[in-house]
Amino acid sequence: MRRGRIWRSLGALAFWLALWAALALIMDLRGRSLLMPPPGEVAARLLELAGTGEFWRYTLSSIGRVTLGLAIAAALGVGAAALCVRFPAADALLAPAMTVVKSTPVASFAILVLIWLPRDLVPVCISALMVLPVVWANVCAGIRGTDRALLELAQVCSLGRWRVLRRIYLPSVLPGFAAACRSAIGFGWKAGIAAEVLTVPRESMGRMIYESRYYLQTTDLFAWTLAVILLSVAIEKLLLGALGRLSRGRGGVPGA
Amino acid sequence: MLEFRDVSVSPGGQRVLERVSFSLPPGGRLAVMGPSGCGKTTLLRAAAGLLKPDRGEILRPEGGAAVVFQEPRLLPWLTAEENVNLVLSDTAATLPEARAALAALGLSGAEGKYPAELSGGMQRRVAIARALVMRRELLILDEPFAALDGELKERVAELITGQGCSVLLATHEEDEAAALGCAVLRYNGKTFV
């Protein structure tokens, strides 16, 4: 079963790479090789870049910014969700704000935030803003979905607040939080890199993408984009793996 | 002791208990009997402090009550022993006590299992073990013998009576009330008397 899935994934990957190679060949035959470098050339360039200290410095800077943004979003999202569930007035106040944040384009936010913050902090802020509504909505749903019967049990057993939080609320919220992370990591990463492209911080992957486009270095543009994609997948796997381990320790919370 | 003084309860706005009065002295045992839907569970929930009376007064023991609900209400992400230990210190120090309580109910070997891995009867026994380790003055039991066979019913009844606490039991079965040596509070079609 699992082997079949791996083969299907590899087959799909091979198909898309072949399509990319075919398109690159057509462009090359028409004398427009600049528009679409072949996958082999992009992979070679990525490997070449990966051998430089500059690549890792820029990559780590971008990872740091986006991770900080995600952490801020997670903390604020969980806090805001707890407030909204506890106090209806907070929910009435925050729900429309979350809708506005969710509907505002990354570019608008990036340009606005650039006016208020140093450019190095803009991607942090954008990642956080884009991910915040997702975390907030999922954690709200998780808290509201906590089994009332278990809360009654906690009440008659006189369990303390900390025990109720740790033993009932936390495991109830974890699947929603994991689901939020699943969709938010990729989203936050893409938003953060988009913000870097728009605001061009000194050391960032976004800056390299911007400069590659500016100087028409399409192979570099593709290589940096590929690096962004690979890192997005790797970060998502790492984080979800950690959440999965956490939930396995609690009897396998579904969804994590 | 537990005392209901002219208590009426209307969960969700619908009057279910009508002017119920009774007194359960320390160590006393009382079975609430009547057909399904007559308000036995409502009476027990009011006794446990989960429902407020809209008339009358309920006097409860100071430490509150231990409750075995109609459904086991086990935390699905905790093992059987962790579910019992939850109401103790919830640390490793009291795990032996939780294990002993499970063993007394014939659950040796099931301590590390999650609720989803246990049968309905085993889950119920875990819930009973959890209530017993609390050692409260009042034990409230909502049809605790459901899904238990004859021998287990006897063992559970022995453990409950052995605690010496007051017992408030909801049941359909006369023999279950008798097994615990309970006086009976019966539904007369309008209220419990």
PDB file of N, CA and C in Angstrom, chain A residues 59-151:
ATOM      1  N   THR A  59      19.515  31.892   3.343  1.00  0.00           N
ATOM      2  CA  THR A  59      18.445  30.929   3.619  1.00  0.00           C
ATOM      3  C   THR A  59      18.090  30.921   5.103  1.00  0.00           C
ATOM      4  N   LEU A  60      19.146  30.879   5.939  1.00  0.00           N
ATOM      5  CA  LEU A  60      18.883  30.856   7.390  1.00  0.00           C
ATOM      6  C   LEU A  60      18.216  32.142   7.859  1.00  0.00           C
ATOM      7  N   SER A  61      18.615  33.268   7.239  1.00  0.00           N
ATOM      8  CA  SER A  61      17.965  34.539   7.603  1.00  0.00           C
ATOM      9  C   SER A  61      16.475  34.471   7.284  1.00  0.00           C
ATOM     10  N   SER A  62      16.163  33.949   6.094  1.00  0.00           N
ATOM     11  CA  SER A  62      14.745  33.859   5.707  1.00  0.00           C
ATOM     12  C   SER A  62      13.995  32.891   6.613  1.00  0.00           C
ATOM     13  N   ILE A  63      14.625  31.732   6.893  1.00  0.00           N
ATOM     14  CA  ILE A  63      13.981  30.755   7.783  1.00  0.00           C
ATOM     15  C   ILE A  63      13.722  31.395   9.145  1.00  0.00           C
ATOM     16  N   GLY A  64      14.721  32.131   9.631  1.00  0.00           N
ATOM     17  CA  GLY A  64      14.587  32.789  10.936  1.00  0.00           C
ATOM     18  C   GLY A  64      13.417  33.750  10.955  1.00  0.00           C
ATOM     19  N   ARG A  65      13.323  34.565   9.897  1.00  0.00           N
ATOM     20  CA  ARG A  65      12.230  35.552   9.860  1.00  0.00           C
ATOM     21  C   ARG A  65      10.870  34.862   9.830  1.00  0.00           C
ATOM     22  N   VAL A  66      10.747  33.877   8.918  1.00  0.00           N
ATOM     23  CA  VAL A  66       9.439  33.220   8.775  1.00  0.00           C
ATOM     24  C   VAL A  66       9.098  32.429  10.044  1.00  0.00           C
ATOM     25  N   THR A  67      10.099  31.744  10.604  1.00  0.00           N
ATOM     26  CA  THR A  67       9.835  30.967  11.824  1.00  0.00           C
ATOM     27  C   THR A  67       9.394  31.890  12.964  1.00  0.00           C
ATOM     28  N   LEU A  68      10.061  33.042  13.063  1.00  0.00           N
ATOM     29  CA  LEU A  68       9.664  34.000  14.092  1.00  0.00           C
ATOM     30  C   LEU A  68       8.231  34.456  13.858  1.00  0.00           C
ATOM     31  N   GLY A  69       7.910  34.712  12.597  1.00  0.00           N
ATOM     32  CA  GLY A  69       6.536  35.120  12.252  1.00  0.00           C
ATOM     33  C   GLY A  69       5.540  34.041  12.628  1.00  0.00           C
ATOM     34  N   LEU A  70       5.879  32.788  12.317  1.00  0.00           N
ATOM     35  CA  LEU A  70       4.970  31.672  12.635  1.00  0.00           C
ATOM     36  C   LEU A  70       4.795  31.526  14.146  1.00  0.00           C
ATOM     37  N   ALA A  71       5.915  31.688  14.871  1.00  0.00           N
ATOM     38  CA  ALA A  71       5.850  31.556  16.332  1.00  0.00           C
ATOM     39  C   ALA A  71       4.975  32.657  16.924  1.00  0.00           C
ATOM     40  N   ILE A  72       5.155  33.880  16.403  1.00  0.00           N
ATOM     41  CA  ILE A  72       4.328  35.007  16.892  1.00  0.00           C
ATOM     42  C   ILE A  72       2.856  34.721  16.594  1.00  0.00           C
ATOM     43  N   ALA A  73       2.587  34.232  15.358  1.00  0.00           N
ATOM     44  CA  ALA A  73       1.194  33.935  14.972  1.00  0.00           C
ATOM     45  C   ALA A  73       0.609  32.849  15.863  1.00  0.00           C
ATOM     46  N   ALA A  74       1.421  31.834  16.162  1.00  0.00           N
ATOM     47  CA  ALA A  74       0.926  30.722  16.999  1.00  0.00           C
ATOM     48  C   ALA A  74       0.583  31.240  18.391  1.00  0.00           C
ATOM     49  N   ALA A  75       1.506  32.041  18.964  1.00  0.00           N
ATOM     50  CA  ALA A  75       1.278  32.555  20.321  1.00  0.00           C
ATOM     51  C   ALA A  75       0.060  33.484  20.358  1.00  0.00           C
ATOM     52  N   LEU A  76       0.024  34.419  19.403  1.00  0.00           N
ATOM     53  CA  LEU A  76      -1.099  35.370  19.382  1.00  0.00           C
ATOM     54  C   LEU A  76      -2.407  34.657  19.050  1.00  0.00           C
ATOM     55  N   GLY A  77      -2.335  33.708  18.112  1.00  0.00           N
ATOM     56  CA  GLY A  77      -3.544  32.988  17.687  1.00  0.00           C
ATOM     57  C   GLY A  77      -4.146  32.196  18.825  1.00  0.00           C
ATOM     58  N   VAL A  78      -3.293  31.501  19.591  1.00  0.00           N
ATOM     59  CA  VAL A  78      -3.784  30.695  20.714  1.00  0.00           C
ATOM     60  C   VAL A  78      -4.354  31.619  21.803  1.00  0.00           C
ATOM     61  N   GLY A  79      -3.614  32.690  22.103  1.00  0.00           N
ATOM     62  CA  GLY A  79      -4.066  33.641  23.125  1.00  0.00           C
ATOM     63  C   GLY A  79      -5.389  34.294  22.735  1.00  0.00           C
ATOM     64  N   ALA A  80      -5.454  34.738  21.469  1.00  0.00           N
ATOM     65  CA  ALA A  80      -6.675  35.414  21.005  1.00  0.00           C
ATOM     66  C   ALA A  80      -7.854  34.438  20.996  1.00  0.00           C
ATOM     67  N   ALA A  81      -7.588  33.201  20.606  1.00  0.00           N
ATOM     68  CA  ALA A  81      -8.671  32.201  20.573  1.00  0.00           C
ATOM     69  C   ALA A  81      -9.211  31.951  21.979  1.00  0.00           C
ATOM     70  N   ALA A  82      -8.282  31.825  22.944  1.00  0.00           N
ATOM     71  CA  ALA A  82      -8.710  31.594  24.329  1.00  0.00           C
ATOM     72  C   ALA A  82      -9.571  32.762  24.815  1.00  0.00           C
ATOM     73  N   LEU A  83      -9.146  33.975  24.486  1.00  0.00           N
ATOM     74  CA  LEU A  83      -9.903  35.171  24.871  1.00  0.00           C
ATOM     75  C   LEU A  83     -11.289  35.173  24.236  1.00  0.00           C
ATOM     76  N   CYS A  84     -11.327  34.850  22.935  1.00  0.00           N
ATOM     77  CA  CYS A  84     -12.587  34.911  22.186  1.00  0.00           C
ATOM     78  C   CYS A  84     -13.595  33.882  22.687  1.00  0.00           C
ATOM     79  N   VAL A  85     -13.087  32.697  23.072  1.00  0.00           N
ATOM     80  CA  VAL A  85     -14.000  31.667  23.565  1.00  0.00           C
ATOM     81  C   VAL A  85     -14.507  32.047  24.956  1.00  0.00           C
ATOM     82  N   ARG A  86     -13.603  32.637  25.755  1.00  0.00           N
ATOM     83  CA  ARG A  86     -13.961  32.987  27.136  1.00  0.00           C
ATOM     84  C   ARG A  86     -14.882  34.207  27.187  1.00  0.00           C
ATOM     85  N   PHE A  87     -14.554  35.213  26.354  1.00  0.00           N
ATOM     86  CA  PHE A  87     -15.314  36.464  26.390  1.00  0.00           C
ATOM     87  C   PHE A  87     -15.962  36.741  25.033  1.00  0.00           C
ATOM     88  N   PRO A  88     -17.275  36.641  24.910  1.00  0.00           N
ATOM     89  CA  PRO A  88     -17.960  36.903  23.642  1.00  0.00           C
ATOM     90  C   PRO A  88     -17.647  38.298  23.082  1.00  0.00           C
ATOM     91  N   ALA A  89     -17.428  39.262  23.981  1.00  0.00           N
ATOM     92  CA  ALA A  89     -17.129  40.624  23.509  1.00  0.00           C
ATOM     93  C   ALA A  89     -15.813  40.642  22.731  1.00  0.00           C
ATOM     94  N   ALA A  90     -14.832  39.874  23.213  1.00  0.00           N
ATOM     95  CA  ALA A  90     -13.546  39.796  22.513  1.00  0.00           C
ATOM     96  C   ALA A  90     -13.738  39.147  21.150  1.00  0.00           C
ATOM     97  N   ASP A  91     -14.617  38.156  21.089  1.00  0.00           N
ATOM     98  CA  ASP A  91     -14.897  37.478  19.825  1.00  0.00           C
ATOM     99  C   ASP A  91     -15.528  38.464  18.837  1.00  0.00           C
ATOM    100  N   ALA A  92     -16.511  39.236  19.347  1.00  0.00           N
ATOM    101  CA  ALA A  92     -17.186  40.218  18.489  1.00  0.00           C
ATOM    102  C   ALA A  92     -16.198  41.245  17.964  1.00  0.00           C
ATOM    103  N   LEU A  93     -15.208  41.561  18.795  1.00  0.00           N
ATOM    104  CA  LEU A  93     -14.217  42.573  18.420  1.00  0.00           C
ATOM    105  C   LEU A  93     -13.200  42.015  17.427  1.00  0.00           C
ATOM    106  N   LEU A  94     -12.753  40.788  17.695  1.00  0.00           N
ATOM    107  CA  LEU A  94     -11.644  40.236  16.900  1.00  0.00           C
ATOM    108  C   LEU A  94     -12.069  39.547  15.602  1.00  0.00           C
ATOM    109  N   ALA A  95     -13.270  38.956  15.591  1.00  0.00           N
ATOM    110  CA  ALA A  95     -13.689  38.194  14.404  1.00  0.00           C
ATOM    111  C   ALA A  95     -13.644  39.036  13.121  1.00  0.00           C
ATOM    112  N   PRO A  96     -14.201  40.272  13.123  1.00  0.00           N
ATOM    113  CA  PRO A  96     -14.123  41.063  11.883  1.00  0.00           C
ATOM    114  C   PRO A  96     -12.684  41.428  11.521  1.00  0.00           C
ATOM    115  N   ALA A  97     -11.864  41.682  12.556  1.00  0.00           N
ATOM    116  CA  ALA A  97     -10.452  42.027  12.284  1.00  0.00           C
ATOM    117  C   ALA A  97      -9.751  40.850  11.599  1.00  0.00           C
ATOM    118  N   MET A  98     -10.052  39.624  12.059  1.00  0.00           N
ATOM    119  CA  MET A  98      -9.441  38.438  11.451  1.00  0.00           C
ATOM    120  C   MET A  98      -9.900  38.288  10.004  1.00  0.00           C
ATOM    121  N   THR A  99     -11.169  38.596   9.746  1.00  0.00           N
ATOM    122  CA  THR A  99     -11.683  38.508   8.371  1.00  0.00           C
ATOM    123  C   THR A  99     -10.954  39.505   7.479  1.00  0.00           C
ATOM    124  N   VAL A 100     -10.735  40.716   8.006  1.00  0.00           N
ATOM    125  CA  VAL A 100     -10.027  41.744   7.221  1.00  0.00           C
ATOM    126  C   VAL A 100      -8.599  41.277   6.934  1.00  0.00           C
ATOM    127  N   VAL A 101      -7.919  40.771   7.970  1.00  0.00           N
ATOM    128  CA  VAL A 101      -6.530  40.310   7.797  1.00  0.00           C
ATOM    129  C   VAL A 101      -6.472  39.190   6.766  1.00  0.00           C
ATOM    130  N   LYS A 102      -7.463  38.270   6.848  1.00  0.00           N
ATOM    131  CA  LYS A 102      -7.480  37.109   5.954  1.00  0.00           C
ATOM    132  C   LYS A 102      -7.700  37.532   4.505  1.00  0.00           C
ATOM    133  N   SER A 103      -8.460  38.616   4.315  1.00  0.00           N
ATOM    134  CA  SER A 103      -8.836  39.008   2.952  1.00  0.00           C
ATOM    135  C   SER A 103      -7.867  39.996   2.325  1.00  0.00           C
ATOM    136  N   THR A 104      -6.961  40.561   3.130  1.00  0.00           N
ATOM    137  CA  THR A 104      -6.058  41.586   2.581  1.00  0.00           C
ATOM    138  C   THR A 104      -4.890  40.934   1.848  1.00  0.00           C
ATOM    139  N   PRO A 105      -4.578  41.398   0.620  1.00  0.00           N
ATOM    140  CA  PRO A 105      -3.458  40.800  -0.124  1.00  0.00           C
ATOM    141  C   PRO A 105      -2.123  41.029   0.579  1.00  0.00           C
ATOM    142  N   VAL A 106      -1.223  40.070   0.421  1.00  0.00           N
ATOM    143  CA  VAL A 106       0.116  40.162   1.025  1.00  0.00           C
ATOM    144  C   VAL A 106       0.793  41.464   0.595  1.00  0.00           C
ATOM    145  N   ALA A 107       0.676  41.810  -0.706  1.00  0.00           N
ATOM    146  CA  ALA A 107       1.370  42.995  -1.236  1.00  0.00           C
ATOM    147  C   ALA A 107       0.915  44.257  -0.513  1.00  0.00           C
ATOM    148  N   SER A 108      -0.405  44.370  -0.277  1.00  0.00           N
ATOM    149  CA  SER A 108      -0.925  45.576   0.397  1.00  0.00           C
ATOM    150  C   SER A 108      -0.344  45.677   1.806  1.00  0.00           C
ATOM    151  N   PHE A 109      -0.378  44.553   2.506  1.00  0.00           N
ATOM    152  CA  PHE A 109       0.168  44.543   3.866  1.00  0.00           C
ATOM    153  C   PHE A 109       1.659  44.870   3.862  1.00  0.00           C
ATOM    154  N   ALA A 110       2.385  44.234   2.927  1.00  0.00           N
ATOM    155  CA  ALA A 110       3.841  44.414   2.900  1.00  0.00           C
ATOM    156  C   ALA A 110       4.199  45.886   2.686  1.00  0.00           C
ATOM    157  N   ILE A 111       3.490  46.521   1.760  1.00  0.00           N
ATOM    158  CA  ILE A 111       3.803  47.927   1.468  1.00  0.00           C
ATOM    159  C   ILE A 111       3.419  48.816   2.655  1.00  0.00           C
ATOM    160  N   LEU A 112       2.269  48.513   3.250  1.00  0.00           N
ATOM    161  CA  LEU A 112       1.839  49.291   4.428  1.00  0.00           C
ATOM    162  C   LEU A 112       2.822  49.137   5.591  1.00  0.00           C
ATOM    163  N   VAL A 113       3.157  47.867   5.863  1.00  0.00           N
ATOM    164  CA  VAL A 113       4.023  47.588   7.025  1.00  0.00           C
ATOM    165  C   VAL A 113       5.413  48.173   6.796  1.00  0.00           C
ATOM    166  N   LEU A 114       5.829  48.233   5.538  1.00  0.00           N
ATOM    167  CA  LEU A 114       7.147  48.795   5.209  1.00  0.00           C
ATOM    168  C   LEU A 114       7.247  50.262   5.637  1.00  0.00           C
ATOM    169  N   ILE A 115       6.078  50.920   5.662  1.00  0.00           N
ATOM    170  CA  ILE A 115       6.070  52.327   6.092  1.00  0.00           C
ATOM    171  C   ILE A 115       6.351  52.416   7.600  1.00  0.00           C
ATOM    172  N   TRP A 116       5.873  51.396   8.324  1.00  0.00           N
ATOM    173  CA  TRP A 116       5.933  51.469   9.792  1.00  0.00           C
ATOM    174  C   TRP A 116       7.140  50.757  10.398  1.00  0.00           C
ATOM    175  N   LEU A 117       7.641  49.740   9.714  1.00  0.00           N
ATOM    176  CA  LEU A 117       8.686  48.904  10.327  1.00  0.00           C
ATOM    177  C   LEU A 117       9.946  48.868   9.463  1.00  0.00           C
ATOM    178  N   PRO A 118      11.104  48.559  10.086  1.00  0.00           N
ATOM    179  CA  PRO A 118      12.312  48.354   9.276  1.00  0.00           C
ATOM    180  C   PRO A 118      12.103  47.183   8.309  1.00  0.00           C
ATOM    181  N   ARG A 119      12.749  47.239   7.125  1.00  0.00           N
ATOM    182  CA  ARG A 119      12.439  46.239   6.106  1.00  0.00           C
ATOM    183  C   ARG A 119      12.762  44.805   6.538  1.00  0.00           C
ATOM    184  N   ASP A 120      13.727  44.648   7.442  1.00  0.00           N
ATOM    185  CA  ASP A 120      14.058  43.297   7.910  1.00  0.00           C
ATOM    186  C   ASP A 120      12.898  42.658   8.686  1.00  0.00           C
ATOM    187  N   LEU A 121      12.076  43.501   9.291  1.00  0.00           N
ATOM    188  CA  LEU A 121      10.980  42.973  10.122  1.00  0.00           C
ATOM    189  C   LEU A 121       9.681  42.772   9.343  1.00  0.00           C
ATOM    190  N   VAL A 122       9.621  43.317   8.134  1.00  0.00           N
ATOM    191  CA  VAL A 122       8.366  43.223   7.373  1.00  0.00           C
ATOM    192  C   VAL A 122       7.974  41.765   7.100  1.00  0.00           C
ATOM    193  N   PRO A 123       8.911  40.913   6.618  1.00  0.00           N
ATOM    194  CA  PRO A 123       8.509  39.508   6.379  1.00  0.00           C
ATOM    195  C   PRO A 123       8.041  38.801   7.646  1.00  0.00           C
ATOM    196  N   VAL A 124       8.655  39.142   8.787  1.00  0.00           N
ATOM    197  CA  VAL A 124       8.227  38.548  10.067  1.00  0.00           C
ATOM    198  C   VAL A 124       6.761  38.906  10.305  1.00  0.00           C
ATOM    199  N   CYS A 125       6.489  40.196  10.168  1.00  0.00           N
ATOM    200  CA  CYS A 125       5.151  40.711  10.424  1.00  0.00           C
ATOM    201  C   CYS A 125       4.141  40.123   9.432  1.00  0.00           C
ATOM    202  N   ILE A 126       4.542  40.019   8.157  1.00  0.00           N
ATOM    203  CA  ILE A 126       3.612  39.509   7.135  1.00  0.00           C
ATOM    204  C   ILE A 126       3.321  38.022   7.367  1.00  0.00           C
ATOM    205  N   SER A 127       4.367  37.236   7.641  1.00  0.00           N
ATOM    206  CA  SER A 127       4.138  35.806   7.933  1.00  0.00           C
ATOM    207  C   SER A 127       3.163  35.668   9.088  1.00  0.00           C
ATOM    208  N   ALA A 128       3.416  36.449  10.144  1.00  0.00           N
ATOM    209  CA  ALA A 128       2.567  36.359  11.341  1.00  0.00           C
ATOM    210  C   ALA A 128       1.127  36.740  11.003  1.00  0.00           C
ATOM    211  N   LEU A 129       0.969  37.841  10.267  1.00  0.00           N
ATOM    212  CA  LEU A 129      -0.389  38.312   9.953  1.00  0.00           C
ATOM    213  C   LEU A 129      -1.156  37.326   9.079  1.00  0.00           C
ATOM    214  N   MET A 130      -0.457  36.717   8.130  1.00  0.00           N
ATOM    215  CA  MET A 130      -1.136  35.799   7.217  1.00  0.00           C
ATOM    216  C   MET A 130      -1.547  34.492   7.912  1.00  0.00           C
ATOM    217  N   VAL A 131      -0.742  34.093   8.885  1.00  0.00           N
ATOM    218  CA  VAL A 131      -0.987  32.810   9.559  1.00  0.00           C
ATOM    219  C   VAL A 131      -1.940  32.970  10.753  1.00  0.00           C
ATOM    220  N   LEU A 132      -1.917  34.162  11.355  1.00  0.00           N
ATOM    221  CA  LEU A 132      -2.711  34.403  12.566  1.00  0.00           C
ATOM    222  C   LEU A 132      -4.183  33.979  12.439  1.00  0.00           C
ATOM    223  N   PRO A 133      -4.914  34.400  11.372  1.00  0.00           N
ATOM    224  CA  PRO A 133      -6.340  34.019  11.308  1.00  0.00           C
ATOM    225  C   PRO A 133      -6.552  32.510  11.212  1.00  0.00           C
ATOM    226  N   VAL A 134      -5.619  31.814  10.564  1.00  0.00           N
ATOM    227  CA  VAL A 134      -5.759  30.357  10.409  1.00  0.00           C
ATOM    228  C   VAL A 134      -5.619  29.686  11.778  1.00  0.00           C
ATOM    229  N   VAL A 135      -4.574  30.090  12.515  1.00  0.00           N
ATOM    230  CA  VAL A 135      -4.347  29.508  13.854  1.00  0.00           C
ATOM    231  C   VAL A 135      -5.527  29.853  14.756  1.00  0.00           C
ATOM    232  N   TRP A 136      -5.912  31.114  14.746  1.00  0.00           N
ATOM    233  CA  TRP A 136      -7.012  31.594  15.593  1.00  0.00           C
ATOM    234  C   TRP A 136      -8.285  30.786  15.343  1.00  0.00           C
ATOM    235  N   ALA A 137      -8.658  30.652  14.059  1.00  0.00           N
ATOM    236  CA  ALA A 137      -9.915  29.954  13.725  1.00  0.00           C
ATOM    237  C   ALA A 137      -9.867  28.492  14.164  1.00  0.00           C
ATOM    238  N   ASN A 138      -8.751  27.826  13.919  1.00  0.00           N
ATOM    239  CA  ASN A 138      -8.660  26.398  14.261  1.00  0.00           C
ATOM    240  C   ASN A 138      -8.628  26.179  15.768  1.00  0.00           C
ATOM    241  N   VAL A 139      -7.903  27.055  16.475  1.00  0.00           N
ATOM    242  CA  VAL A 139      -7.830  26.877  17.931  1.00  0.00           C
ATOM    243  C   VAL A 139      -9.183  27.219  18.571  1.00  0.00           C
ATOM    244  N   CYS A 140      -9.850  28.249  18.045  1.00  0.00           N
ATOM    245  CA  CYS A 140     -11.205  28.573  18.532  1.00  0.00           C
ATOM    246  C   CYS A 140     -12.102  27.348  18.384  1.00  0.00           C
ATOM    247  N   ALA A 141     -12.054  26.740  17.196  1.00  0.00           N
ATOM    248  CA  ALA A 141     -12.905  25.563  16.943  1.00  0.00           C
ATOM    249  C   ALA A 141     -12.534  24.430  17.902  1.00  0.00           C
ATOM    250  N   GLY A 142     -11.229  24.267  18.147  1.00  0.00           N
ATOM    251  CA  GLY A 142     -10.772  23.213  19.050  1.00  0.00           C
ATOM    252  C   GLY A 142     -11.273  23.423  20.467  1.00  0.00           C
ATOM    253  N   ILE A 143     -11.163  24.666  20.953  1.00  0.00           N
ATOM    254  CA  ILE A 143     -11.606  24.948  22.334  1.00  0.00           C
ATOM    255  C   ILE A 143     -13.124  24.762  22.429  1.00  0.00           C
ATOM    256  N   ARG A 144     -13.834  25.309  21.413  1.00  0.00           N
ATOM    257  CA  ARG A 144     -15.307  25.201  21.450  1.00  0.00           C
ATOM    258  C   ARG A 144     -15.764  23.753  21.315  1.00  0.00           C
ATOM    259  N   GLY A 145     -14.943  22.957  20.643  1.00  0.00           N
ATOM    260  CA  GLY A 145     -15.311  21.554  20.439  1.00  0.00           C
ATOM    261  C   GLY A 145     -14.920  20.648  21.592  1.00  0.00           C
ATOM    262  N   THR A 146     -14.325  21.219  22.641  1.00  0.00           N
ATOM    263  CA  THR A 146     -13.935  20.395  23.797  1.00  0.00           C
ATOM    264  C   THR A 146     -15.176  19.728  24.396  1.00  0.00           C
ATOM    265  N   ASP A 147     -15.048  18.445  24.642  1.00  0.00           N
ATOM    266  CA  ASP A 147     -16.175  17.633  25.116  1.00  0.00           C
ATOM    267  C   ASP A 147     -16.718  18.181  26.443  1.00  0.00           C
ATOM    268  N   ARG A 148     -17.981  18.632  26.431  1.00  0.00           N
ATOM    269  CA  ARG A 148     -18.600  19.200  27.644  1.00  0.00           C
ATOM    270  C   ARG A 148     -18.656  18.158  28.766  1.00  0.00           C
ATOM    271  N   ALA A 149     -18.832  16.913  28.348  1.00  0.00           N
ATOM    272  CA  ALA A 149     -18.937  15.836  29.348  1.00  0.00           C
ATOM    273  C   ALA A 149     -17.633  15.730  30.146  1.00  0.00           C
ATOM    274  N   LEU A 150     -16.501  15.911  29.460  1.00  0.00           N
ATOM    275  CA  LEU A 150     -15.215  15.832  30.161  1.00  0.00           C
ATOM    276  C   LEU A 150     -15.030  17.043  31.080  1.00  0.00           C
ATOM    277  N   LEU A 151     -15.538  18.194  30.641  1.00  0.00           N
ATOM    278  CA  LEU A 151     -15.428  19.383  31.502  1.00  0.00           C
ATOM    279  C   LEU A 151     -16.296  19.230  32.759  1.00  0.00           C
TER     280      LEU A 151
END
